[in-house]
PDB file of C-alpha atoms in Angstrom:
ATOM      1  CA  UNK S1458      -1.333  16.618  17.028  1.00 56.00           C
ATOM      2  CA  UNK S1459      -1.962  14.744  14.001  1.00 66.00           C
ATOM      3  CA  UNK S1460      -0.490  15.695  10.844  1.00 85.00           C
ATOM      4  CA  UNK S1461      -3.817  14.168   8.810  1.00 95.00           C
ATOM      5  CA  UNK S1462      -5.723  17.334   7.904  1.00 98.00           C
ATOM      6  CA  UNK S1463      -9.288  17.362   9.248  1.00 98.00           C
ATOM      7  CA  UNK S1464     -12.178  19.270   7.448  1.00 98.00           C
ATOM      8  CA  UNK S1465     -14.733  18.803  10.117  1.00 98.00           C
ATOM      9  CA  UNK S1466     -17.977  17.679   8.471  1.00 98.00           C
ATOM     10  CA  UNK S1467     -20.676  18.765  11.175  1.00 98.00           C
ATOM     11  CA  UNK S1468     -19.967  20.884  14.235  1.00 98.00           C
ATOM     12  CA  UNK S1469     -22.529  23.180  15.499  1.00 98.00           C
ATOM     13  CA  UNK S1470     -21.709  26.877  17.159  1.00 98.00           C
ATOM     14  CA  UNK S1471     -24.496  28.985  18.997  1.00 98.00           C
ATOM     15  CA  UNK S1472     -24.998  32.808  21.034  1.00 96.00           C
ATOM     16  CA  UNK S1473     -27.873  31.731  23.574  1.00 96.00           C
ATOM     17  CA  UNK S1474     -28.215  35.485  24.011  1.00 92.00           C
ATOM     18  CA  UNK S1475     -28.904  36.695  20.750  1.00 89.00           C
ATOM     19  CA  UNK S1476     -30.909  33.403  19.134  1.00 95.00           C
ATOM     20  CA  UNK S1477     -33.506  30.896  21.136  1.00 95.00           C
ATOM     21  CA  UNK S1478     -32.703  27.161  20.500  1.00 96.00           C
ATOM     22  CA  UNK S1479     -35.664  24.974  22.092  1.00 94.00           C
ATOM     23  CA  UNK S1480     -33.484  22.075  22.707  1.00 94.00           C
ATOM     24  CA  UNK S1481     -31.178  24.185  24.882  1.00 96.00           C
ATOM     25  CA  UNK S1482     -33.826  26.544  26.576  1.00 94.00           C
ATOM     26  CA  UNK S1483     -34.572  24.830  30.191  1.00 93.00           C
ATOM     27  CA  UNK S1484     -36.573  22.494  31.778  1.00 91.00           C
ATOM     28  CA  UNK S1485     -34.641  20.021  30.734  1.00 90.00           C
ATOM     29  CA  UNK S1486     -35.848  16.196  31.153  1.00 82.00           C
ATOM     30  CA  UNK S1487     -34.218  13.224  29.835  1.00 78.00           C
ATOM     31  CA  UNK S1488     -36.938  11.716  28.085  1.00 74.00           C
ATOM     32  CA  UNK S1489     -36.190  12.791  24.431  1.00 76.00           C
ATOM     33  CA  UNK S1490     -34.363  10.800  21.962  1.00 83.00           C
ATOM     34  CA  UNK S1491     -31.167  11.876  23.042  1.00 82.00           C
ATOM     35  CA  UNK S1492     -31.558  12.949  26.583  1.00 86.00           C
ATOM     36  CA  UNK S1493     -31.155  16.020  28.209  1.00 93.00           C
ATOM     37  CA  UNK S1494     -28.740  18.994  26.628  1.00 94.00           C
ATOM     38  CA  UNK S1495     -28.440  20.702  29.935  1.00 95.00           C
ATOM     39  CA  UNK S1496     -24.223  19.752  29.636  1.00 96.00           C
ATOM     40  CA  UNK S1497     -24.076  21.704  26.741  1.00 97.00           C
ATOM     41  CA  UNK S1498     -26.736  24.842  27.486  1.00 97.00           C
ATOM     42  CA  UNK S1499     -24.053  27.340  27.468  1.00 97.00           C
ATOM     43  CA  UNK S1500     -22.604  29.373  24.734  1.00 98.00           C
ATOM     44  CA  UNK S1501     -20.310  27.568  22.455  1.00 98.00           C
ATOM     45  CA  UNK S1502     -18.151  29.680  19.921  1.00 98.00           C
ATOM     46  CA  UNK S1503     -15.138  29.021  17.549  1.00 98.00           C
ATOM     47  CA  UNK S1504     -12.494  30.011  19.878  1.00 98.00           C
ATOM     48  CA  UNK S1505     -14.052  27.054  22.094  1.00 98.00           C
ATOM     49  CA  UNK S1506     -14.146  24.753  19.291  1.00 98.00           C
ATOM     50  CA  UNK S1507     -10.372  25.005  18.292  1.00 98.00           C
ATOM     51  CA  UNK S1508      -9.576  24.657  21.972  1.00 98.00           C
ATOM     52  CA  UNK S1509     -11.597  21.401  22.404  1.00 98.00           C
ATOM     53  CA  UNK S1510      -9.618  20.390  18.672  1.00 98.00           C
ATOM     54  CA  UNK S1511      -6.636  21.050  19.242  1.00 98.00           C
ATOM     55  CA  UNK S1512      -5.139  17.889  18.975  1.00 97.00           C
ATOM     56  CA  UNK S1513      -6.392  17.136  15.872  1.00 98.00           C
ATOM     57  CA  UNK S1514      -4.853  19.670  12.720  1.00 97.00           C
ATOM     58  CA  UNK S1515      -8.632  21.217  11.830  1.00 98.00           C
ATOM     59  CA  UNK S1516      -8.062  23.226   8.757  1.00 98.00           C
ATOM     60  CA  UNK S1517     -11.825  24.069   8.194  1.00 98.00           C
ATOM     61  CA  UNK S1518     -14.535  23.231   9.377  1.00 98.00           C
ATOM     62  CA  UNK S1519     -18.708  23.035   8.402  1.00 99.00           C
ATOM     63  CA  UNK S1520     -21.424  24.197  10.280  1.00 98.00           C
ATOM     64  CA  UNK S1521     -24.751  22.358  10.174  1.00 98.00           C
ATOM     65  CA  UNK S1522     -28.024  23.684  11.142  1.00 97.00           C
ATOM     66  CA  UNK S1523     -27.670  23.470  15.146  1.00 97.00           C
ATOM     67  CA  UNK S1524     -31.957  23.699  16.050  1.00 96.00           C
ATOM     68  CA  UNK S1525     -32.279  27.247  16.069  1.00 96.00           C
ATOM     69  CA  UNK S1526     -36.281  28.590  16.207  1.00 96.00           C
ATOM     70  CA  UNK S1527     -37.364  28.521  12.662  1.00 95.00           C
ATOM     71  CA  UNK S1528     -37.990  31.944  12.711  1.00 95.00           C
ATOM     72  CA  UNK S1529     -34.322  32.734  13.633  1.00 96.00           C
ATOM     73  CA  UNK S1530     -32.641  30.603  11.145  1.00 97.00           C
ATOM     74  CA  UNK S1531     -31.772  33.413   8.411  1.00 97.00           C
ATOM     75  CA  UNK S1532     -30.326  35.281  11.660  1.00 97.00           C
ATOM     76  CA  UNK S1533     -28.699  32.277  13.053  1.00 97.00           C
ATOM     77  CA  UNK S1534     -26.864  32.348   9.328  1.00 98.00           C
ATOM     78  CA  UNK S1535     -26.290  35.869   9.165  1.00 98.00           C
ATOM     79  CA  UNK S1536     -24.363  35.364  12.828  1.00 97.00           C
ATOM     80  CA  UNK S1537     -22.632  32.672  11.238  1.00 98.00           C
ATOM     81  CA  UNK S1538     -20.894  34.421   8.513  1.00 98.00           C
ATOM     82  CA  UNK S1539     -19.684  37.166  10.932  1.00 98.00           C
ATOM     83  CA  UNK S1540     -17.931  34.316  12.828  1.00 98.00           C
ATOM     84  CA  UNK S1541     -16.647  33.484   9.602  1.00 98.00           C
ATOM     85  CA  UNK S1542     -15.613  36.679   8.299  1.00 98.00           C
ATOM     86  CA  UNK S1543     -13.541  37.470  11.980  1.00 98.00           C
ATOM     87  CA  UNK S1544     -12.125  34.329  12.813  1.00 98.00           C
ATOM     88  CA  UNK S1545     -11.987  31.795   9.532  1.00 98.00           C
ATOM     89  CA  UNK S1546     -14.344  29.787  10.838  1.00 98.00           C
ATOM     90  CA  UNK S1547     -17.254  28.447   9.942  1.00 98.00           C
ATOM     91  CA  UNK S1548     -15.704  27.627   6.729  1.00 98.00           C
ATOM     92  CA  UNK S1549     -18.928  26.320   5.070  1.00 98.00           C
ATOM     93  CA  UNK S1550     -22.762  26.406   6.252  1.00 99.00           C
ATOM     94  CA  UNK S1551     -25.660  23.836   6.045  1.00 99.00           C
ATOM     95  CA  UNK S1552     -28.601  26.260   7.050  1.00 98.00           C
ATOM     96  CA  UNK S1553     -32.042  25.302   7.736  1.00 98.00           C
ATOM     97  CA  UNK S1554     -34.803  25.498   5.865  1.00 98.00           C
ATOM     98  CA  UNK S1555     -38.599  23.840   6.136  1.00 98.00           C
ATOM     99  CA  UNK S1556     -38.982  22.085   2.451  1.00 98.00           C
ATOM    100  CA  UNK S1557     -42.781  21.698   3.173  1.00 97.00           C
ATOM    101  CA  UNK S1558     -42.787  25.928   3.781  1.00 97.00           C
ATOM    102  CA  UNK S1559     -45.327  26.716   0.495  1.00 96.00           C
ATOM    103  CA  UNK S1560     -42.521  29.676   1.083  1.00 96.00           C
ATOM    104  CA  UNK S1561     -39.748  26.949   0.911  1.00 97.00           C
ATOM    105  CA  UNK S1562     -38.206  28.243  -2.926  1.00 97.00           C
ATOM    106  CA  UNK S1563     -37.804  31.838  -1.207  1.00 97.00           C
ATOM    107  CA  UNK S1564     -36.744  30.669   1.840  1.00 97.00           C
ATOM    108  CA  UNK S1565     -33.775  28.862  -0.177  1.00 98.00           C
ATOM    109  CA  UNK S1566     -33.121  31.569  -2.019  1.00 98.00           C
ATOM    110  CA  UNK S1567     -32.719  34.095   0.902  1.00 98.00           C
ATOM    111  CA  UNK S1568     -30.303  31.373   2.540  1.00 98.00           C
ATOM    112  CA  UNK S1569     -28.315  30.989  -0.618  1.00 98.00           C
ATOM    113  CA  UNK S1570     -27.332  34.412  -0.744  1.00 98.00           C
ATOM    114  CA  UNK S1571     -24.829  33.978   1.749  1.00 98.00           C
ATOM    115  CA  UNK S1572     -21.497  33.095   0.872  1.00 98.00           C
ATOM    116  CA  UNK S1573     -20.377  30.771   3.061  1.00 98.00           C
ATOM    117  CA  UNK S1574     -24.265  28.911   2.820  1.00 98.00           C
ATOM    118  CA  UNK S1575     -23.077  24.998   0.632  1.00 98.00           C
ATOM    119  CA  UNK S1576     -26.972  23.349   1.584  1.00 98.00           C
ATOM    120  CA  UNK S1577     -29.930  22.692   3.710  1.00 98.00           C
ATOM    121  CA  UNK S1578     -30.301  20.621   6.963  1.00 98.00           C
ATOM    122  CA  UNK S1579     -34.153  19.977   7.830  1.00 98.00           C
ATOM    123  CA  UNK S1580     -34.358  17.248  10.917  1.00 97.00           C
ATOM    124  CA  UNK S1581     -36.621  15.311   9.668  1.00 98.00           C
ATOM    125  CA  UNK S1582     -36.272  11.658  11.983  1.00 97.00           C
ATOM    126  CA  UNK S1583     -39.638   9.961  12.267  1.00 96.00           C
ATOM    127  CA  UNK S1584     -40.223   6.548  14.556  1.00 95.00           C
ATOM    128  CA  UNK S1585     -43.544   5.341  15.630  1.00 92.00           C
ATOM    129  CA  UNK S1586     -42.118   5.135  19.362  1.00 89.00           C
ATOM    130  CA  UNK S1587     -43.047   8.637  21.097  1.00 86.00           C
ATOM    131  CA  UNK S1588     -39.517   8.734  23.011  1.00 86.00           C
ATOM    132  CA  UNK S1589     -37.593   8.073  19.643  1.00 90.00           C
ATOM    133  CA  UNK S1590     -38.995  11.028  17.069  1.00 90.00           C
ATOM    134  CA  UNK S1591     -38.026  14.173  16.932  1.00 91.00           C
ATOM    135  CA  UNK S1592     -41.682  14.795  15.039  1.00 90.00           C
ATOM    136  CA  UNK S1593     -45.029  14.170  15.025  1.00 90.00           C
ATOM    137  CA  UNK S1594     -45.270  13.078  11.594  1.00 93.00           C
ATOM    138  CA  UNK S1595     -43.022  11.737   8.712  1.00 95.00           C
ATOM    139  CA  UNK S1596     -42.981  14.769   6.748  1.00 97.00           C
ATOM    140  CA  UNK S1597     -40.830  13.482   4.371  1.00 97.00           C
ATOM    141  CA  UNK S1598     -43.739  11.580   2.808  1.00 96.00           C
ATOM    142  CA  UNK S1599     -45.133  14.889   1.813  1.00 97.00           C
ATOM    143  CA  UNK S1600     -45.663  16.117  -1.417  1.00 97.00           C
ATOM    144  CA  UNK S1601     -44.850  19.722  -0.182  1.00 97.00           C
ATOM    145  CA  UNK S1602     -41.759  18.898   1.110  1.00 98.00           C
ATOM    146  CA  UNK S1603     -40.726  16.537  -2.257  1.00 98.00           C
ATOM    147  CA  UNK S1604     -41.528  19.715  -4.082  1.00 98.00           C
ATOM    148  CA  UNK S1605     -38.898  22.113  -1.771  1.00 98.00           C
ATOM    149  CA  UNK S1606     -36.157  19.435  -2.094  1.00 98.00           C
ATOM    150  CA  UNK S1607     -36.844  19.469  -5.896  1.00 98.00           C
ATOM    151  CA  UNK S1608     -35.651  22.997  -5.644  1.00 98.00           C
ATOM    152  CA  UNK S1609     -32.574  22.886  -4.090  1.00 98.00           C
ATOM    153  CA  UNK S1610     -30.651  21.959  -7.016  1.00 98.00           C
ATOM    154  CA  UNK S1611     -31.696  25.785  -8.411  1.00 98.00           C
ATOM    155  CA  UNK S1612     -30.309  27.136  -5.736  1.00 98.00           C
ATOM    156  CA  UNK S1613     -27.194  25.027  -5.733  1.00 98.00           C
ATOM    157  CA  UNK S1614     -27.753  23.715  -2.739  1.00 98.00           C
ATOM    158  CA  UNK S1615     -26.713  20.250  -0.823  1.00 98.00           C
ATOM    159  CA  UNK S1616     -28.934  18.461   1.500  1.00 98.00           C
ATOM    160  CA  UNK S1617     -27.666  16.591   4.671  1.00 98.00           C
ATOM    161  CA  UNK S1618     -30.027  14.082   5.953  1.00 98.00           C
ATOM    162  CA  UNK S1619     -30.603  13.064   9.554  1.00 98.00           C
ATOM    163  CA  UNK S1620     -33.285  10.418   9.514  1.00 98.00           C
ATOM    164  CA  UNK S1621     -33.846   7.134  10.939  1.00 98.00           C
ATOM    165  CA  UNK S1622     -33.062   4.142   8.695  1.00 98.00           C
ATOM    166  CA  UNK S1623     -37.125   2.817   8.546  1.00 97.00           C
ATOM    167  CA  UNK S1624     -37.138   6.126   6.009  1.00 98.00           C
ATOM    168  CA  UNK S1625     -34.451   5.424   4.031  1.00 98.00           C
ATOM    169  CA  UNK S1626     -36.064   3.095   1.032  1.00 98.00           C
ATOM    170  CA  UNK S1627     -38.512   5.737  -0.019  1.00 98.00           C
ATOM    171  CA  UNK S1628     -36.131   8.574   0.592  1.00 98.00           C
ATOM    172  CA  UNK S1629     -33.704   7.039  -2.040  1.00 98.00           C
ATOM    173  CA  UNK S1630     -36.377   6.993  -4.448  1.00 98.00           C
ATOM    174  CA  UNK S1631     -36.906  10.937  -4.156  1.00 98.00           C
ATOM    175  CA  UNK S1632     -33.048  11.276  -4.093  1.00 98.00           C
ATOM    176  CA  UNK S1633     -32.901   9.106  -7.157  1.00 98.00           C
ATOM    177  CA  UNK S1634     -35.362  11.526  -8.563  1.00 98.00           C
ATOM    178  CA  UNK S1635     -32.833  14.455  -8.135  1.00 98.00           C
ATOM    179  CA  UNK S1636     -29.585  13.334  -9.038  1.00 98.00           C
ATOM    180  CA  UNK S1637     -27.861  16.604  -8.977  1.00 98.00           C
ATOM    181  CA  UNK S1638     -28.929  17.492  -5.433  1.00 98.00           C
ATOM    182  CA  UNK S1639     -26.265  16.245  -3.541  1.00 98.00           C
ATOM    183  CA  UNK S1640     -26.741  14.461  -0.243  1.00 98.00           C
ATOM    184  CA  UNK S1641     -25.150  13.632   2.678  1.00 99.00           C
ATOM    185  CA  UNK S1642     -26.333  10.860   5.787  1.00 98.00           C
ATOM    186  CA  UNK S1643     -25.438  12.672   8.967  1.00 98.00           C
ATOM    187  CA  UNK S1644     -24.429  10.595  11.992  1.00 98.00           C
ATOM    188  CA  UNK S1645     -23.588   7.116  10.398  1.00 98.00           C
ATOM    189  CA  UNK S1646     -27.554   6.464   9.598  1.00 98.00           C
ATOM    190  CA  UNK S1647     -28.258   6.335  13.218  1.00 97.00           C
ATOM    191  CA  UNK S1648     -29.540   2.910  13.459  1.00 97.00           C
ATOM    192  CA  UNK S1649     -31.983   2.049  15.842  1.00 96.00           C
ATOM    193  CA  UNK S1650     -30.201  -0.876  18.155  1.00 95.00           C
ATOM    194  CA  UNK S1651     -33.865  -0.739  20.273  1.00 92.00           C
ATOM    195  CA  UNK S1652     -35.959  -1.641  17.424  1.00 94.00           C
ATOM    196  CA  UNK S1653     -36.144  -5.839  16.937  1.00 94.00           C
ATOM    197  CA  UNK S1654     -34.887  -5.525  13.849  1.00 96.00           C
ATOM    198  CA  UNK S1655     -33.091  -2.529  14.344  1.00 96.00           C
ATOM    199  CA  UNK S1656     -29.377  -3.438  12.338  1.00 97.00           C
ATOM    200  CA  UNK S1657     -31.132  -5.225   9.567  1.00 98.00           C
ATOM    201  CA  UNK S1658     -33.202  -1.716   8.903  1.00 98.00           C
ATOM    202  CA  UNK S1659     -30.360   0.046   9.230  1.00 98.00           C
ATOM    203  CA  UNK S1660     -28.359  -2.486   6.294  1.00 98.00           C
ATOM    204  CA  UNK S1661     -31.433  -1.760   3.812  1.00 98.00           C
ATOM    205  CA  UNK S1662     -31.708   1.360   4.162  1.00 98.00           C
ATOM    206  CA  UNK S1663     -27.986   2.383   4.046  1.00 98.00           C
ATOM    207  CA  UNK S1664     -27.622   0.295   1.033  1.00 98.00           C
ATOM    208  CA  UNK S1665     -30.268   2.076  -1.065  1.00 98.00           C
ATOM    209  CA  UNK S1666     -28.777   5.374   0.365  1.00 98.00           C
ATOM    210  CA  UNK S1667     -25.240   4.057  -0.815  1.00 98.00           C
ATOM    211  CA  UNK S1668     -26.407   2.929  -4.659  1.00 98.00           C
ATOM    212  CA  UNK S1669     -26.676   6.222  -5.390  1.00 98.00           C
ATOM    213  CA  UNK S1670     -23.239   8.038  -6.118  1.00 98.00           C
ATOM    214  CA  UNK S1671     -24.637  11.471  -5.277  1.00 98.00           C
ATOM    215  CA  UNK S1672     -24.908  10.241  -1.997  1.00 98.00           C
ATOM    216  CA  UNK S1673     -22.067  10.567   0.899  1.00 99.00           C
ATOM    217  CA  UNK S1674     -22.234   9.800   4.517  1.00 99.00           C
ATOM    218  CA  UNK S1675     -20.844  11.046   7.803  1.00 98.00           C
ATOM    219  CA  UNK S1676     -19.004   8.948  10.464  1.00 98.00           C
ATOM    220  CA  UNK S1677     -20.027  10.595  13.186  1.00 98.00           C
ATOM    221  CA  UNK S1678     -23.042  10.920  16.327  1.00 97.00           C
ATOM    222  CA  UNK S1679     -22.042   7.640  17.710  1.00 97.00           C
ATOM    223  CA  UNK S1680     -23.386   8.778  20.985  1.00 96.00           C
ATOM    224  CA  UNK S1681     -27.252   8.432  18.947  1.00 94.00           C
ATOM    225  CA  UNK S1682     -26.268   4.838  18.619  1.00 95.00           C
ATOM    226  CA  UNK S1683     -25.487   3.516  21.888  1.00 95.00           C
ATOM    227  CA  UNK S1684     -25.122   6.456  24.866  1.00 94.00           C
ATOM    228  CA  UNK S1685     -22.568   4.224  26.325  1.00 95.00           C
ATOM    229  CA  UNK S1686     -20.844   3.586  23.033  1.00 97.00           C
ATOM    230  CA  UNK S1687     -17.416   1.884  22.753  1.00 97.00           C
ATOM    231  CA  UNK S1688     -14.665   1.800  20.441  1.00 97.00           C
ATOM    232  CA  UNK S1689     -14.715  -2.162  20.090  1.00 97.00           C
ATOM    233  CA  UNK S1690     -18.481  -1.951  19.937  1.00 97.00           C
ATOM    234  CA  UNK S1691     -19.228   0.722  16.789  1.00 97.00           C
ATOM    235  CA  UNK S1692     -16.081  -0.163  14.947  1.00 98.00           C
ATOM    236  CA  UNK S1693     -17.795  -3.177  12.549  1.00 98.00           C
ATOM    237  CA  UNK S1694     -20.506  -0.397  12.107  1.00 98.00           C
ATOM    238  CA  UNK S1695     -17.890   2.336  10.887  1.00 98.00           C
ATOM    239  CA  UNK S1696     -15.877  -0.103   8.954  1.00 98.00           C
ATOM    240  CA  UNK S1697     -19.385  -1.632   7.097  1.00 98.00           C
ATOM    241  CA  UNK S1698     -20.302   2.258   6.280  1.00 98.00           C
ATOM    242  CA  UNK S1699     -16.748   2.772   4.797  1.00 98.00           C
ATOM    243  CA  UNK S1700     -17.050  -0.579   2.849  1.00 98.00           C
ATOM    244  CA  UNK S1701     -20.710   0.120   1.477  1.00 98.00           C
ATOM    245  CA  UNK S1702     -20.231   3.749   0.152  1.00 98.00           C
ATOM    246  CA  UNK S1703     -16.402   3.546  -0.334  1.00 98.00           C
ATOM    247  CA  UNK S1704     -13.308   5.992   0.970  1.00 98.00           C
ATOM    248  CA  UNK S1705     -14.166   8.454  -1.599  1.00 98.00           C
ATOM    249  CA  UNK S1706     -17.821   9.018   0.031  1.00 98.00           C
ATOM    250  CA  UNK S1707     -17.251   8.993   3.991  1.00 99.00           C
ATOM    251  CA  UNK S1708     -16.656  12.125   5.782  1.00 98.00           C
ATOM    252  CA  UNK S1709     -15.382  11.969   9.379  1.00 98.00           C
ATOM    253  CA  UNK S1710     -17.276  14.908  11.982  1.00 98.00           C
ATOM    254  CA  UNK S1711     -16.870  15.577  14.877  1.00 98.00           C
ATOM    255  CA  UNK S1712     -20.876  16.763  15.817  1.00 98.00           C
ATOM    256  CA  UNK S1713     -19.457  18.974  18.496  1.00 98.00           C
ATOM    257  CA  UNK S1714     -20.142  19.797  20.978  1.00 98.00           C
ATOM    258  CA  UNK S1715     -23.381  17.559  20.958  1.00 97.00           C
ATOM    259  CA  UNK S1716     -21.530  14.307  21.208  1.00 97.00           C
ATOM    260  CA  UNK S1717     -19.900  15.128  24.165  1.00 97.00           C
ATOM    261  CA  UNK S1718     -23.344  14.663  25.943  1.00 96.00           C
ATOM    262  CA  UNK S1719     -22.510  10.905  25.456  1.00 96.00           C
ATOM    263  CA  UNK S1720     -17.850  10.602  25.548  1.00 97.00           C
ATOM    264  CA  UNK S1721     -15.069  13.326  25.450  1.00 98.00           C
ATOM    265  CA  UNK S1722     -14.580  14.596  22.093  1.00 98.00           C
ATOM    266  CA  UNK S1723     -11.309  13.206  21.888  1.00 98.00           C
ATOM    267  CA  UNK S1724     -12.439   9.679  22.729  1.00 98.00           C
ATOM    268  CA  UNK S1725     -14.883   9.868  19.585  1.00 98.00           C
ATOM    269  CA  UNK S1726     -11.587  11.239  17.383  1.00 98.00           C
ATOM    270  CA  UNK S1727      -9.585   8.434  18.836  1.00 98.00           C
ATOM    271  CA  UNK S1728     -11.668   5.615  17.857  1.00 98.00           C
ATOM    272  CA  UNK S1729     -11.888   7.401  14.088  1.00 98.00           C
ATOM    273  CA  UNK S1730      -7.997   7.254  13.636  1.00 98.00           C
ATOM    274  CA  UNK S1731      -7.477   3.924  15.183  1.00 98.00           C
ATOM    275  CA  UNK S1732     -10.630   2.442  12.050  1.00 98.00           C
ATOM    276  CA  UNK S1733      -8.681   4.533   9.884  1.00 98.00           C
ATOM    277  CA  UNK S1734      -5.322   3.414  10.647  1.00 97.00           C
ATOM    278  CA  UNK S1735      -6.788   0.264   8.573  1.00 95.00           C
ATOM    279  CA  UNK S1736      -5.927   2.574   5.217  1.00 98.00           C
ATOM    280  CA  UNK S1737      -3.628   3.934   2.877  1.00 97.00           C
ATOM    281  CA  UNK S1738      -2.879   7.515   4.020  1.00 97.00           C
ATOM    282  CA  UNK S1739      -4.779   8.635   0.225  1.00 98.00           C
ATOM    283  CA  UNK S1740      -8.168   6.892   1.852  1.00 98.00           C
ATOM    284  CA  UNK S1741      -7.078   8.843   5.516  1.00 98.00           C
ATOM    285  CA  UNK S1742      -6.982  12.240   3.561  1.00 98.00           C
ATOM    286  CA  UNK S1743      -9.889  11.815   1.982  1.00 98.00           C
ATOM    287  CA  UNK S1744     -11.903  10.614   4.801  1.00 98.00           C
ATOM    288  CA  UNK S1745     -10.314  13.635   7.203  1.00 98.00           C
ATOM    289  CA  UNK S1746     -10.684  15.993   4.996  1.00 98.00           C
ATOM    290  CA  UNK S1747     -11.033  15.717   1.275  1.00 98.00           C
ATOM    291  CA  UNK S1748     -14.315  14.577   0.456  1.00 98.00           C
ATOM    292  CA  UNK S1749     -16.250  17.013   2.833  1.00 98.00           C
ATOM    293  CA  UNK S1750     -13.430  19.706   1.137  1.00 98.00           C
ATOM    294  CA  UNK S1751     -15.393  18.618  -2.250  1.00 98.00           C
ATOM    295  CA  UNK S1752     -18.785  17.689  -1.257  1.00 98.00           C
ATOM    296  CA  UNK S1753     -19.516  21.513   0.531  1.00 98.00           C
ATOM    297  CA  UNK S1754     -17.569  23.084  -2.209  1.00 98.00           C
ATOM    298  CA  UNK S1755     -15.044  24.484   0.445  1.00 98.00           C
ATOM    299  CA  UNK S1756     -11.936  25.295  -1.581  1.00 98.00           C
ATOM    300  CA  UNK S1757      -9.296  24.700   0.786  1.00 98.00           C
ATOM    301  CA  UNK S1758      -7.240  22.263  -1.226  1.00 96.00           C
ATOM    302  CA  UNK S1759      -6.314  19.754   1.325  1.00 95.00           C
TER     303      UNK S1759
END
């Protein structure tokens, strides 16, 4: 095991019994942006988790939105803390929430009220190729939805964004807007290596993200990169993430178990250690552990 402390950043836990996730409810094809989740259509819990982590010293851990039906997402929550309350884990939550809901201020509100709730996860990855987006339309060009991010920072909440970089340059002109709503890039920006001009997108948008300081990112989802992904081949991208938003703003995840649709879990922690064997053990700890200790407001000291 290694002795580095790890707050994971992202993981997602779910009861197919008791709440319906679309993305794990059969048929499943492979035609969606990520394939098909029919590996991972079972019932994941924490004792799971720390079974699948053990090698790795998790001390807490954050649970983002995991795709639950809207209407079950303050139930998906509730379920959450109970897992937290028995078994220490979830140690924060990133709940969902639809910002363009004319509802969207009490629907923050009701999620807020939770203890363990740090901020918001809304999905909102938009690409003019039909196999790419996860939606119709690019909501976030809404004025509904700039109006229920404006109100997360009432409700003290964080917002972690999972978008595609060709929505990054307006997005950091909202975020620049609302510099005390704290936000953090899930799965490394998740470039688009299909797209002609795919890195270069992915290099302006991640360096408007990155000008901001409220802004963090997480090294993680390299599976939503390249499927076949490679240690030798995503290591430039991690190490040009860590160099354009610093040590103090990178948060390692694992996204489990959803990356294992694409590597063994240990395979993705592997290839995190060995780009992070490049830095002072200060830089490690933060990276592991620290920052996503301080950006979701954990506690836990490491």
């Amino acid at each position: 095991m290694t002795a580095i402390p790890f707050v994971d950043a992202h993981i997602h836990l779910w009861d197919l019994a008791h709440i319906r996730y679309p993305w794990l409810t059969p048929p499943f094809d492979g035609d969606g942006p990520n394939g098909s989740a029919a590996a991972i259509a079972r019932d994941y819990g924490v004792a799971q988790y720390r079974d699948d982590l053990s090698r790795w010293n998790v001390v807490g851990a954050v649970h983002i939105d995991a795709g639950a039906e809207a209407a079950d997402a303050l139930r998906e929550t509730e379920w959450l803390e109970r897992q937290g309350h028995e078994t220490g884990l979830p140690t924060g939550i990133v709940a969902y929430a639809d910002l363009s809901d004319p509802a969207a201020d009490a629907l923050l509100a009701r999620q807020a009220a939770h203890p363990r709730v740090r901020g918001i996860r809304q999905i909102v990855n938009w690409h003019p190729d039909a196999r790419r987006t996860y939606s119709p339309r690019d909501v976030t060009q809404d004025a509904a939805w700039h109006a229920g991010f404006a109100r997360l920072a009432h409700h003290r909440l964080s917002f972690d964004l999972q978008c595609y970089p060709g929505q990054m340059p307006a997005l950091a002109r909202l975020f620049a807007r609302h510099p005390d709503v704290p936000v953090v890039v899930n799965h490394l920006g998740m470039p688009v290596m299909s797209d002609p001009d795919g890195l270069s997108e992915w290099r302006a948008g991640m360096a408007a993200l990155s000008a901001l300081p409220h802004v963090a990112v997480k090294l993680s989802g390299l599976g939503f990169i390249w499927r076949d992904w490679t240690a030798e081949r995503v290591r430039p991208l991690l190490l040009e993430t860590i160099d354009r938003f610093g040590t103090d703003r990178c948060l390692f995840a694992s996204d489990m178990p959803t990356d294992t649709l694409f590597a063994p879990i240990d395979r993705y922690m592997e290839a995190y250690h060995a780009v992070a064997d490049g830095f002072g053990e200060d830089d490690r700890r933060a990276m592991f552990g620290r920052n996503a200790d301080r950006v979701y407001r954990l506690g836990l000291g490491v």
